[in-house]
Each structure stands twice: as C-alpha cells, then as structure tokens.
Short mmCIF file of N, CA, C and O in Angstrom, two decimals:
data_model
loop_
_atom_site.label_atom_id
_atom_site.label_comp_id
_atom_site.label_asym_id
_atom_site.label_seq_id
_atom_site.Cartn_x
_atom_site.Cartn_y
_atom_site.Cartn_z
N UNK A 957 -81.49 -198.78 -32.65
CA UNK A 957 -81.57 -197.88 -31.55
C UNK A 957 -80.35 -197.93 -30.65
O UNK A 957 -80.20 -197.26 -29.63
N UNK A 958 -79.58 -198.70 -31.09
CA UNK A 958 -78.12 -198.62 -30.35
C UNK A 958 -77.05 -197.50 -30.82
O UNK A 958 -77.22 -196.79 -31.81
N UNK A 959 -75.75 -197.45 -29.83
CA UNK A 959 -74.78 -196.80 -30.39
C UNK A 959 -73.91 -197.74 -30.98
O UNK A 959 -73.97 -198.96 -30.91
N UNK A 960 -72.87 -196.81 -31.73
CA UNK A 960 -72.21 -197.99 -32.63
C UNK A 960 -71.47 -199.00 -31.79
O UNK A 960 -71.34 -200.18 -32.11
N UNK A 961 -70.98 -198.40 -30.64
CA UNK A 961 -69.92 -199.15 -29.96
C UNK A 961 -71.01 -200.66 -29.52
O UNK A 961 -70.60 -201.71 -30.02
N UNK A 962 -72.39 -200.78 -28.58
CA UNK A 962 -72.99 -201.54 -28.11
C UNK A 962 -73.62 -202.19 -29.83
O UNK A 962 -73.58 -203.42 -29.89
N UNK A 963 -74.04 -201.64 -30.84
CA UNK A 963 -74.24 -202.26 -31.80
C UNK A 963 -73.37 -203.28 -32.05
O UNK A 963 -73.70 -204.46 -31.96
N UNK A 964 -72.27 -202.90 -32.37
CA UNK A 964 -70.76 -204.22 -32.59
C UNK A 964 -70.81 -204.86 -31.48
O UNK A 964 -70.50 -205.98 -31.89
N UNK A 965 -71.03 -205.01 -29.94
CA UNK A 965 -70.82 -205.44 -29.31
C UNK A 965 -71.99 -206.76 -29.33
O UNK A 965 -71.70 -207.89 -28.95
N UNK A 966 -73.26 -206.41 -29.83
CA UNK A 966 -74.65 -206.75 -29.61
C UNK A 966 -73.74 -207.86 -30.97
O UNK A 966 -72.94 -208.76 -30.74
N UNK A 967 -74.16 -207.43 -32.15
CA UNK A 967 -73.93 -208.11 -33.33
C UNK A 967 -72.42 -209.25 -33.31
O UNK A 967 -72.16 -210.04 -34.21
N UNK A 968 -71.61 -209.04 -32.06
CA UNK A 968 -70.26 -210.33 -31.97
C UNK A 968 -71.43 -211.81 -31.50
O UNK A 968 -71.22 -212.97 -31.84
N UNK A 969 -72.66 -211.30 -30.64
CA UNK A 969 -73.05 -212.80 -30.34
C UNK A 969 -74.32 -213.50 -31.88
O UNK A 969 -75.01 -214.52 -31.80
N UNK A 970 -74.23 -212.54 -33.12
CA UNK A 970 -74.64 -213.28 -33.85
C UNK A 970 -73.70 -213.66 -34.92
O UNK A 970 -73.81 -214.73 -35.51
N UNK A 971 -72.50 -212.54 -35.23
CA UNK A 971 -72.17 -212.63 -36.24
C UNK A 971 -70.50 -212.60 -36.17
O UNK A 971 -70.03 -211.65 -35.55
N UNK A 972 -69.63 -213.47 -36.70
CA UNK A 972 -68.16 -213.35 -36.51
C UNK A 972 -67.49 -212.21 -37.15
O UNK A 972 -67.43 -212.06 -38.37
N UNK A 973 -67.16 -211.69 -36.59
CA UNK A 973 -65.71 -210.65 -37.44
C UNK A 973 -65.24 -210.92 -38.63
O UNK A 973 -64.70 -212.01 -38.85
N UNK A 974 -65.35 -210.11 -39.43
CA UNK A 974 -64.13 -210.61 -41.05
C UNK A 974 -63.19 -211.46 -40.28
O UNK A 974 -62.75 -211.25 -39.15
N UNK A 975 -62.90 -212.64 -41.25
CA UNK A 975 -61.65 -213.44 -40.94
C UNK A 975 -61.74 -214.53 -39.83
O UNK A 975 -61.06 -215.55 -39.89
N UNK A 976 -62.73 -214.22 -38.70
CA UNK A 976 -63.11 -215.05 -37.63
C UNK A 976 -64.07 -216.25 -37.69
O UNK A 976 -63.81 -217.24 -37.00
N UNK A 977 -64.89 -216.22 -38.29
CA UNK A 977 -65.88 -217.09 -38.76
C UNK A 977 -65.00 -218.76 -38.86
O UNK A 977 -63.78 -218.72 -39.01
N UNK A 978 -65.60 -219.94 -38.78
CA UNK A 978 -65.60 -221.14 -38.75
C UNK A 978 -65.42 -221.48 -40.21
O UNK A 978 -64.47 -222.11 -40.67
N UNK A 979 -66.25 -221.08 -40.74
CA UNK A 979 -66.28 -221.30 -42.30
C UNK A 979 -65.44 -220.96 -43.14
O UNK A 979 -65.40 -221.40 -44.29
N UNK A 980 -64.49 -219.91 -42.54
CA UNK A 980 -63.05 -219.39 -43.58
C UNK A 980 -61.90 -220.72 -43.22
O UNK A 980 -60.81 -220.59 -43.78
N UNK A 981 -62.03 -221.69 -42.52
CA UNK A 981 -61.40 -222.93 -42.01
C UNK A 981 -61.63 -223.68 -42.92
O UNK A 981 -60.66 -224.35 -43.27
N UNK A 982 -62.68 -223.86 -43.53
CA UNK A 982 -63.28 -224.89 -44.44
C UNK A 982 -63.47 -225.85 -44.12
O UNK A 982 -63.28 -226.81 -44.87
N UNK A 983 -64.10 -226.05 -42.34
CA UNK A 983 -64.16 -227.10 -41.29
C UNK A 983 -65.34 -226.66 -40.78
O UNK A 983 -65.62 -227.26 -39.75
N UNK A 984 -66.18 -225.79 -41.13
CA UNK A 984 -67.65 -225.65 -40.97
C UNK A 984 -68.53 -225.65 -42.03
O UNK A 984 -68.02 -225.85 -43.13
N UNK A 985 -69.95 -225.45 -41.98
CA UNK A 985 -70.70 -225.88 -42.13
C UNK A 985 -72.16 -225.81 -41.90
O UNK A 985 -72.67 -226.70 -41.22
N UNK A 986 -73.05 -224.66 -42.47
CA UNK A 986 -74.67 -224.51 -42.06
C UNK A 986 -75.42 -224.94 -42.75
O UNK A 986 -75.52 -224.56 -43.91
N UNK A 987 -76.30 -226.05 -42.11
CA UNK A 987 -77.09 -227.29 -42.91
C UNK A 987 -78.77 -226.79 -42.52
O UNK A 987 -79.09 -226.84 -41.33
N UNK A 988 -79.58 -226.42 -43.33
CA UNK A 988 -80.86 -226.59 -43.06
C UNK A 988 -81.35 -227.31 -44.48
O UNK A 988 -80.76 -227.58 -45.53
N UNK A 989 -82.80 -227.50 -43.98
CA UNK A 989 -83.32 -228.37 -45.02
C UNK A 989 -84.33 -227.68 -46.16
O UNK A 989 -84.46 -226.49 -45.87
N UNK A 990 -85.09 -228.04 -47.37
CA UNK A 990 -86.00 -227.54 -48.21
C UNK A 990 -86.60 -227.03 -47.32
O UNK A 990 -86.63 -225.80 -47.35
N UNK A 991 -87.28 -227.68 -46.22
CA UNK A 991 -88.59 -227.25 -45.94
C UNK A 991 -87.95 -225.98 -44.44
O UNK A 991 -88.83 -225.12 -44.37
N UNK A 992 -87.28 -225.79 -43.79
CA UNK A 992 -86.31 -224.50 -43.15
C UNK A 992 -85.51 -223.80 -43.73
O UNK A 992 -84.41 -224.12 -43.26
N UNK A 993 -85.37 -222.98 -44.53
CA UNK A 993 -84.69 -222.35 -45.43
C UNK A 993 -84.11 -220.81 -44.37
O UNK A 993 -83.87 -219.68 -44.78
N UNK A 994 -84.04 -221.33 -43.01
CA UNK A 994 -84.41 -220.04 -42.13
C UNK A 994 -83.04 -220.90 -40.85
O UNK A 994 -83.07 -221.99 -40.29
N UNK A 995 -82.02 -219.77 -40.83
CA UNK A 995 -80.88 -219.69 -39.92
C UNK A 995 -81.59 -219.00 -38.55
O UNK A 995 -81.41 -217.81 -38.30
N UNK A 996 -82.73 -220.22 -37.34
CA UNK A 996 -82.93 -219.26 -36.52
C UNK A 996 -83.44 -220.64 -35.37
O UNK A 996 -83.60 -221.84 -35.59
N UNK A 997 -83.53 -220.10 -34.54
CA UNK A 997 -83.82 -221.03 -33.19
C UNK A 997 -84.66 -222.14 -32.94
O UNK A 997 -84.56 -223.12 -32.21
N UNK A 998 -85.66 -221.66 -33.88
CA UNK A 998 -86.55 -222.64 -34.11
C UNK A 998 -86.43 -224.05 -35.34
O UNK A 998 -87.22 -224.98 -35.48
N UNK A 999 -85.37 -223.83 -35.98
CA UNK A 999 -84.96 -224.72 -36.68
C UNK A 999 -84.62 -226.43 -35.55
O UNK A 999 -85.01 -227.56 -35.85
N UNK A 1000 -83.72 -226.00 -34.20
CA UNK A 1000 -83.72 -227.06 -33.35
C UNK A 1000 -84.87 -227.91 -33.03
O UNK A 1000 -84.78 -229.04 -32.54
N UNK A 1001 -86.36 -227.07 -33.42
CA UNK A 1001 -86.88 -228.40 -33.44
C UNK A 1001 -87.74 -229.18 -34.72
O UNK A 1001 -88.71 -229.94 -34.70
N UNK A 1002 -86.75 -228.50 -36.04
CA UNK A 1002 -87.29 -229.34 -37.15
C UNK A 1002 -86.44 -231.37 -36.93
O UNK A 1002 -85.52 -231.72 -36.19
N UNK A 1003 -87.18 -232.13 -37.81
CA UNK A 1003 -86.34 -233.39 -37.53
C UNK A 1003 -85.14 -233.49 -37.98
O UNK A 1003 -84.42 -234.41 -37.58
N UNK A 1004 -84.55 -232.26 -39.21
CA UNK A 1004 -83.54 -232.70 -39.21
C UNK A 1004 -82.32 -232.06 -38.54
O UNK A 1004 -81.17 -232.42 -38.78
N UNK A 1005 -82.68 -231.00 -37.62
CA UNK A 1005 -81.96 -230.58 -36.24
C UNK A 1005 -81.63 -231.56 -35.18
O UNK A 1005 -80.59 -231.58 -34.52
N UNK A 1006 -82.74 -232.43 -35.09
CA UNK A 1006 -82.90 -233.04 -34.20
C UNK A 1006 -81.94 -234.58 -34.84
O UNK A 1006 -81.15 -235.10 -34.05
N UNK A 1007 -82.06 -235.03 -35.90
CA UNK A 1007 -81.28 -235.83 -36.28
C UNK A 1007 -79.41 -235.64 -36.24
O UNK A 1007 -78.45 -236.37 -36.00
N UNK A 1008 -79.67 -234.19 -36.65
CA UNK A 1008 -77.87 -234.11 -36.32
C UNK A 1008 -77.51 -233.65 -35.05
O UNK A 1008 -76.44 -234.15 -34.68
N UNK A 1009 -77.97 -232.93 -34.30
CA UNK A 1009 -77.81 -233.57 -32.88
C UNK A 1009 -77.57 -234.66 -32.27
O UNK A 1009 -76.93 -234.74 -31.21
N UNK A 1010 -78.14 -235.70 -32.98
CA UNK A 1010 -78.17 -237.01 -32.48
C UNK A 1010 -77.49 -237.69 -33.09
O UNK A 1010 -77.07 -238.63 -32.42
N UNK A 1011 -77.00 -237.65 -34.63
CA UNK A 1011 -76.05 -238.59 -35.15
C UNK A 1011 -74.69 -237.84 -35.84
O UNK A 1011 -73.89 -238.51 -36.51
N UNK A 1012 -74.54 -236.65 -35.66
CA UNK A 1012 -73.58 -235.56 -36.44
C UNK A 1012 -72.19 -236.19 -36.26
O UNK A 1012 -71.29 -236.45 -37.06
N UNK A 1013 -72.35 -236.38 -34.61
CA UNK A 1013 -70.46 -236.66 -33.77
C UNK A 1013 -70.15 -237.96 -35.11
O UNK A 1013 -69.28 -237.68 -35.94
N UNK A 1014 -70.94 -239.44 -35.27
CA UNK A 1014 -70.37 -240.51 -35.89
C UNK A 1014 -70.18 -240.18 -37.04
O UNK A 1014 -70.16 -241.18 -37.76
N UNK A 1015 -69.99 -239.04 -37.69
CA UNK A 1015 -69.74 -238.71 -38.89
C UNK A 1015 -68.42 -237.68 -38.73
O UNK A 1015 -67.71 -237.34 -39.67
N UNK A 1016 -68.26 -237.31 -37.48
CA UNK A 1016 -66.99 -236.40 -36.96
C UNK A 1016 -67.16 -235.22 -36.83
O UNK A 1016 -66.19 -234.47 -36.86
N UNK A 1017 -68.75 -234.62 -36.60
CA UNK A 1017 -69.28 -233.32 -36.39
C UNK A 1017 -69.65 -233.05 -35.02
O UNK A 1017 -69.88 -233.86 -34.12
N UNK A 1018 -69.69 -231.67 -35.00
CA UNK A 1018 -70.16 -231.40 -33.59
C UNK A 1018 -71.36 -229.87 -34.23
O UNK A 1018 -71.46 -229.22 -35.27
N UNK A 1019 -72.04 -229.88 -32.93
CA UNK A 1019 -73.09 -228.67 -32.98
C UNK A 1019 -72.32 -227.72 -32.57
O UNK A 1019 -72.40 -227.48 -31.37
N UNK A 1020 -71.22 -226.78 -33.49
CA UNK A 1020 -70.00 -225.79 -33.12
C UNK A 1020 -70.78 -224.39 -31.66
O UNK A 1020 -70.14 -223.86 -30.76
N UNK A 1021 -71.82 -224.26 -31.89
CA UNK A 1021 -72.33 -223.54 -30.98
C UNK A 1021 -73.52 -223.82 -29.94
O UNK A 1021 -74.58 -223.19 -29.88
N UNK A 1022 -73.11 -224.93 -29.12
CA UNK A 1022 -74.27 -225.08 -28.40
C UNK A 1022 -75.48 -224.65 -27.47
O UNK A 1022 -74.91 -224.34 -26.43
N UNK A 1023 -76.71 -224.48 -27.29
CA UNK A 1023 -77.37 -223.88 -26.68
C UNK A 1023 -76.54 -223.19 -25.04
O UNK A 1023 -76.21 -222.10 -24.57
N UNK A 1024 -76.51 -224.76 -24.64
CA UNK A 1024 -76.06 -224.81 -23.22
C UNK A 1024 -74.72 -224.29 -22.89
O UNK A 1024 -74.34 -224.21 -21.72
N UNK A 1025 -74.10 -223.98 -23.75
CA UNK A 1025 -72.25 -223.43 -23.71
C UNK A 1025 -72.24 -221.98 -24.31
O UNK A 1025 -71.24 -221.39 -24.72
N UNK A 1026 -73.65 -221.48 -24.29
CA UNK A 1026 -73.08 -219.86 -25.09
C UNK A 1026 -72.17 -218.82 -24.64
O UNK A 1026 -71.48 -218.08 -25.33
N UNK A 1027 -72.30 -218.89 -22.88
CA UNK A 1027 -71.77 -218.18 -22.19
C UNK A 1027 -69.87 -218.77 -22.44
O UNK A 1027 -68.99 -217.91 -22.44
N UNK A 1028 -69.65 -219.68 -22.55
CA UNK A 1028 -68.29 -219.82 -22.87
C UNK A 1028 -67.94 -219.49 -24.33
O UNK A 1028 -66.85 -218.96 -24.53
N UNK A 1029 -69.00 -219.85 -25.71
CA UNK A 1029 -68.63 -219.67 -26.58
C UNK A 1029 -68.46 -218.16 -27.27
O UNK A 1029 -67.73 -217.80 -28.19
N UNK A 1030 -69.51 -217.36 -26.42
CA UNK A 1030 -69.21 -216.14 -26.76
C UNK A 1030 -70.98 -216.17 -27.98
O UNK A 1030 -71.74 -215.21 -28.02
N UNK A 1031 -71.09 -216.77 -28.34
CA UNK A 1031 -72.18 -217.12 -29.32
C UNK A 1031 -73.06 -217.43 -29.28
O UNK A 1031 -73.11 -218.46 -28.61
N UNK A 1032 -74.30 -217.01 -29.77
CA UNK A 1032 -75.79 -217.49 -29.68
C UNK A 1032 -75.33 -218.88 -30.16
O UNK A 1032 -74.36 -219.27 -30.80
N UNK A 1033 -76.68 -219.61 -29.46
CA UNK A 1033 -76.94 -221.03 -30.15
C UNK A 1033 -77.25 -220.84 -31.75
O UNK A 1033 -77.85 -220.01 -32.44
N UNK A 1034 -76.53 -222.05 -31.95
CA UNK A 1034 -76.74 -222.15 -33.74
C UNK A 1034 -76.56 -223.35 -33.88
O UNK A 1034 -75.49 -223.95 -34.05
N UNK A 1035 -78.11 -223.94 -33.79
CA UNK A 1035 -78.31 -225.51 -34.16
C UNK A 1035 -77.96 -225.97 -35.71
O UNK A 1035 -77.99 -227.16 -36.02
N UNK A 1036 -77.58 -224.77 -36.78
CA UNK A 1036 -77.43 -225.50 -37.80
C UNK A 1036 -76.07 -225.80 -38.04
O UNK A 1036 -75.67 -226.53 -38.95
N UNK A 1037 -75.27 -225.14 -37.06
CA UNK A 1037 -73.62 -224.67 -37.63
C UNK A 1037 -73.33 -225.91 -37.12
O UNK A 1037 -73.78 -226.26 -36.03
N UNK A 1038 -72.53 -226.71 -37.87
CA UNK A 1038 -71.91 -228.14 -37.80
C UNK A 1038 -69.92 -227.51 -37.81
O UNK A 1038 -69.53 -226.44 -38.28
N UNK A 1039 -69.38 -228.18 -37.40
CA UNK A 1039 -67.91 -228.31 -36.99
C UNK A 1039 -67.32 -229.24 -37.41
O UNK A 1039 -67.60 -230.06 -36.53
N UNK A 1040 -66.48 -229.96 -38.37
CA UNK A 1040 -65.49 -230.74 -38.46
C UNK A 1040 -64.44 -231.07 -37.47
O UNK A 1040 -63.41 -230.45 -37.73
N UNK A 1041 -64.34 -231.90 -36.34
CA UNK A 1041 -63.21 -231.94 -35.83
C UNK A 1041 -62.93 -233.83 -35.55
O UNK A 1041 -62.28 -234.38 -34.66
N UNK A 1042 -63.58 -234.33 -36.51
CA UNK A 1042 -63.07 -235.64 -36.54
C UNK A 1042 -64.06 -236.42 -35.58
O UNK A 1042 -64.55 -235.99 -34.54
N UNK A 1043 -64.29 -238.02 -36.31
CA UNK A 1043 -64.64 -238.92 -35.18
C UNK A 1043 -64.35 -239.25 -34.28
O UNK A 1043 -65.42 -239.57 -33.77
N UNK A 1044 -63.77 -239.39 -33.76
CA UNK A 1044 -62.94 -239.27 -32.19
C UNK A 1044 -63.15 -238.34 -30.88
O UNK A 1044 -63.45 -238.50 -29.69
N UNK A 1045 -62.74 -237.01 -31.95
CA UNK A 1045 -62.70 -235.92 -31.05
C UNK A 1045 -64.66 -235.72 -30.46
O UNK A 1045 -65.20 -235.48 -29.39
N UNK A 1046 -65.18 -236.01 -32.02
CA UNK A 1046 -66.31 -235.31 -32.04
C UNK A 1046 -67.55 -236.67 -30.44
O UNK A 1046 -68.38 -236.46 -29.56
N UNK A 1047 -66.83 -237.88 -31.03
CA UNK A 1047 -67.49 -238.88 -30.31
C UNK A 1047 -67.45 -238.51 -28.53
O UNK A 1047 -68.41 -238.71 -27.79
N UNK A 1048 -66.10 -237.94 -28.08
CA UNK A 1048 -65.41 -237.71 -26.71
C UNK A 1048 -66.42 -236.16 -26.21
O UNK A 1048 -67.05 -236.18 -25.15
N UNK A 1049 -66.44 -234.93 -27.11
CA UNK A 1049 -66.98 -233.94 -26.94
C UNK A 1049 -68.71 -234.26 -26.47
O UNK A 1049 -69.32 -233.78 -25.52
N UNK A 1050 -69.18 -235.25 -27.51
CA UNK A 1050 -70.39 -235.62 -27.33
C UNK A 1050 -71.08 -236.15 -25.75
O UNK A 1050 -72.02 -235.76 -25.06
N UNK A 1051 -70.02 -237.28 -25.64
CA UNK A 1051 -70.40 -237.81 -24.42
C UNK A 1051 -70.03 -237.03 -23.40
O UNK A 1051 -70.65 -237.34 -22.39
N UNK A 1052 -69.43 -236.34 -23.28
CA UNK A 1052 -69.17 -235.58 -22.51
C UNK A 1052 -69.77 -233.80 -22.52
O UNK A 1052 -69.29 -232.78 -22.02
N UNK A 1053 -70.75 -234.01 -23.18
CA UNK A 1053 -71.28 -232.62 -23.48
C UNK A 1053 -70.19 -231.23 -23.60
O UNK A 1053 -70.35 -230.14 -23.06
N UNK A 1054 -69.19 -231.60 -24.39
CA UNK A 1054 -68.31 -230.20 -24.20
C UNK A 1054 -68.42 -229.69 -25.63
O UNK A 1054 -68.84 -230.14 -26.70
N UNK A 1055 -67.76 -228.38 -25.15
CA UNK A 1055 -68.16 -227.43 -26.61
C UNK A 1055 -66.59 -227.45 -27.08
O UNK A 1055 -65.75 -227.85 -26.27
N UNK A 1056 -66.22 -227.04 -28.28
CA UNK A 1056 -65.19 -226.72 -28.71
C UNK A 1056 -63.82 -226.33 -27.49
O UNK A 1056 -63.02 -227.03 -26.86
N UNK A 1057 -64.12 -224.72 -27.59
CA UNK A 1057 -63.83 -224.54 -26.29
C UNK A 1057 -63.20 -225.27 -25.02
O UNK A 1057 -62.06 -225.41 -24.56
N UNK A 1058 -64.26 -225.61 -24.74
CA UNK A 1058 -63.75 -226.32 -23.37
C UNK A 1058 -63.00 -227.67 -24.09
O UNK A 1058 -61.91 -227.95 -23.59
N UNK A 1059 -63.48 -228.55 -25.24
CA UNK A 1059 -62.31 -229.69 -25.43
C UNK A 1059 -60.84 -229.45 -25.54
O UNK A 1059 -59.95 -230.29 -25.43
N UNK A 1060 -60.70 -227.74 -25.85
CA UNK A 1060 -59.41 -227.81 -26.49
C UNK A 1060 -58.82 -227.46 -25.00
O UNK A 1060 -57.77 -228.05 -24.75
N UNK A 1061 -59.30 -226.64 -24.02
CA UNK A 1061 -58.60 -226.15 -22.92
C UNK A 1061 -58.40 -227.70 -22.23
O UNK A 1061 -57.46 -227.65 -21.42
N UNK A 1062 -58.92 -228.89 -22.30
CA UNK A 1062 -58.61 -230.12 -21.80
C UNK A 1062 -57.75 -230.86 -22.29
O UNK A 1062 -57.11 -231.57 -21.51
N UNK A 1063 -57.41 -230.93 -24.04
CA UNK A 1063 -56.50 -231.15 -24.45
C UNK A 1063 -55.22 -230.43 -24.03
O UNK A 1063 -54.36 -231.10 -23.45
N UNK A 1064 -55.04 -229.26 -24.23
CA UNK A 1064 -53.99 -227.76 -23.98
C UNK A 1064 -53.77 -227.61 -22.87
O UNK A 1064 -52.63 -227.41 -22.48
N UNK A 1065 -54.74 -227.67 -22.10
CA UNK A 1065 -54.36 -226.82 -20.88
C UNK A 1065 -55.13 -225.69 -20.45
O UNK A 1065 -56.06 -225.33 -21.17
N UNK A 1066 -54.87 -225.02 -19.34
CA UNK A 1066 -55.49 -224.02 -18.96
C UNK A 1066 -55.27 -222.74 -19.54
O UNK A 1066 -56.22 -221.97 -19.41
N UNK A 1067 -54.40 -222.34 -20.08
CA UNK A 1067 -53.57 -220.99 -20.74
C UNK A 1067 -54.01 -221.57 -22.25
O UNK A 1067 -54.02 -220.71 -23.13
N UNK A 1068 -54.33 -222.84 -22.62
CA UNK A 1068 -54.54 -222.68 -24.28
C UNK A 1068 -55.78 -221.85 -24.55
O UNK A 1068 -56.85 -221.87 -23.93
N UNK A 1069 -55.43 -221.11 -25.58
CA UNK A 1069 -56.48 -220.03 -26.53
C UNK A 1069 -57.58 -220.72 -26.98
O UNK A 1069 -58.44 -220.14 -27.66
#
C-alpha cells in the first residue's frame, strides 16, 4: 500500500542495497538454530540468541545490529546477524555497549564514515 519512493525507503530498515550488505565483506554472518529456522524478533529470546549475546564478543563477534542502537544504525534489530571485527575490538564494543558505528567514529573521529 505504499508508493515506490516510501516503499524503498520503508524496506532500507530491513533490507541492504545490492552491494551494501555485511555479508558481501565475508565478515558477517546469520546464525539461527534447527529449532528457529525464522530471521525475526522473536528469535532474541530463543537460548541460542541469548547465548550469543552473551558469549559472541570472546570469539570476536558482535550483535552487528543492535536493538538499542537502531536509530544510529539505520537498521532494525537483528539478533541473528553476527559481525566479525576481532577479539579485542569486539570485547571493548561489548563493555561498553557500542554498535559498530559508534566504535568506529571513536576510533576515527568525528568526520569518519
């Protein structure tokens, strides 16, 4: 029931652009289990949502789209989408609740993309 222009606009907070996506990096990653076979909100509270939430960073992952950061990420929450950005990075983002995003503008700077 949309026009095309608000359709594309509606569909950027589920779905990335050709070429934009995380996964053309080969540094992402959407993990559900046998028993969730389903990319959707309610997956955050199967256990094994809840397990990589909780242990993803010591493996060097992050939750690439977090509930609480959508408004910066541009993106619905997506508890399954996992991020590669190393143990370190991922351990620092954690404790500090930051999203992608905001780690890199702290690394970079204020003007970094």
């Amino acid at each position: 029931g949309l026009d095309q222009e608000a359709a594309l606009e509606e569909a950027k907070h589920w779905v990335a652009p050709p070429g934009t996506s995380d996964h053309h990096t080969g540094l992402a990653l959407a993990i559900v289990p046998p028993q969730h076979q389903v990319l959707d909100h309610a997956f955050a509270q199967t256990p094994a949502a809840q397990w990589m939430a909780q242990h993803s960073a010591q493996y060097g992952f992050v939750i690439r789209f977090p509930e609480d950061k959508q408004e910066i990420t541009g993106i619905t929450y997506e508890p399954w989408h996992l991020r590669y950005v190393g143990e370190e990075h991922a351990a620092v983002m954690k404790e500090e609740n930051l999203c992608l995003e905001e780690y890199w503008q702290r690394l970079y700077g204020e003007d970094a993309a």
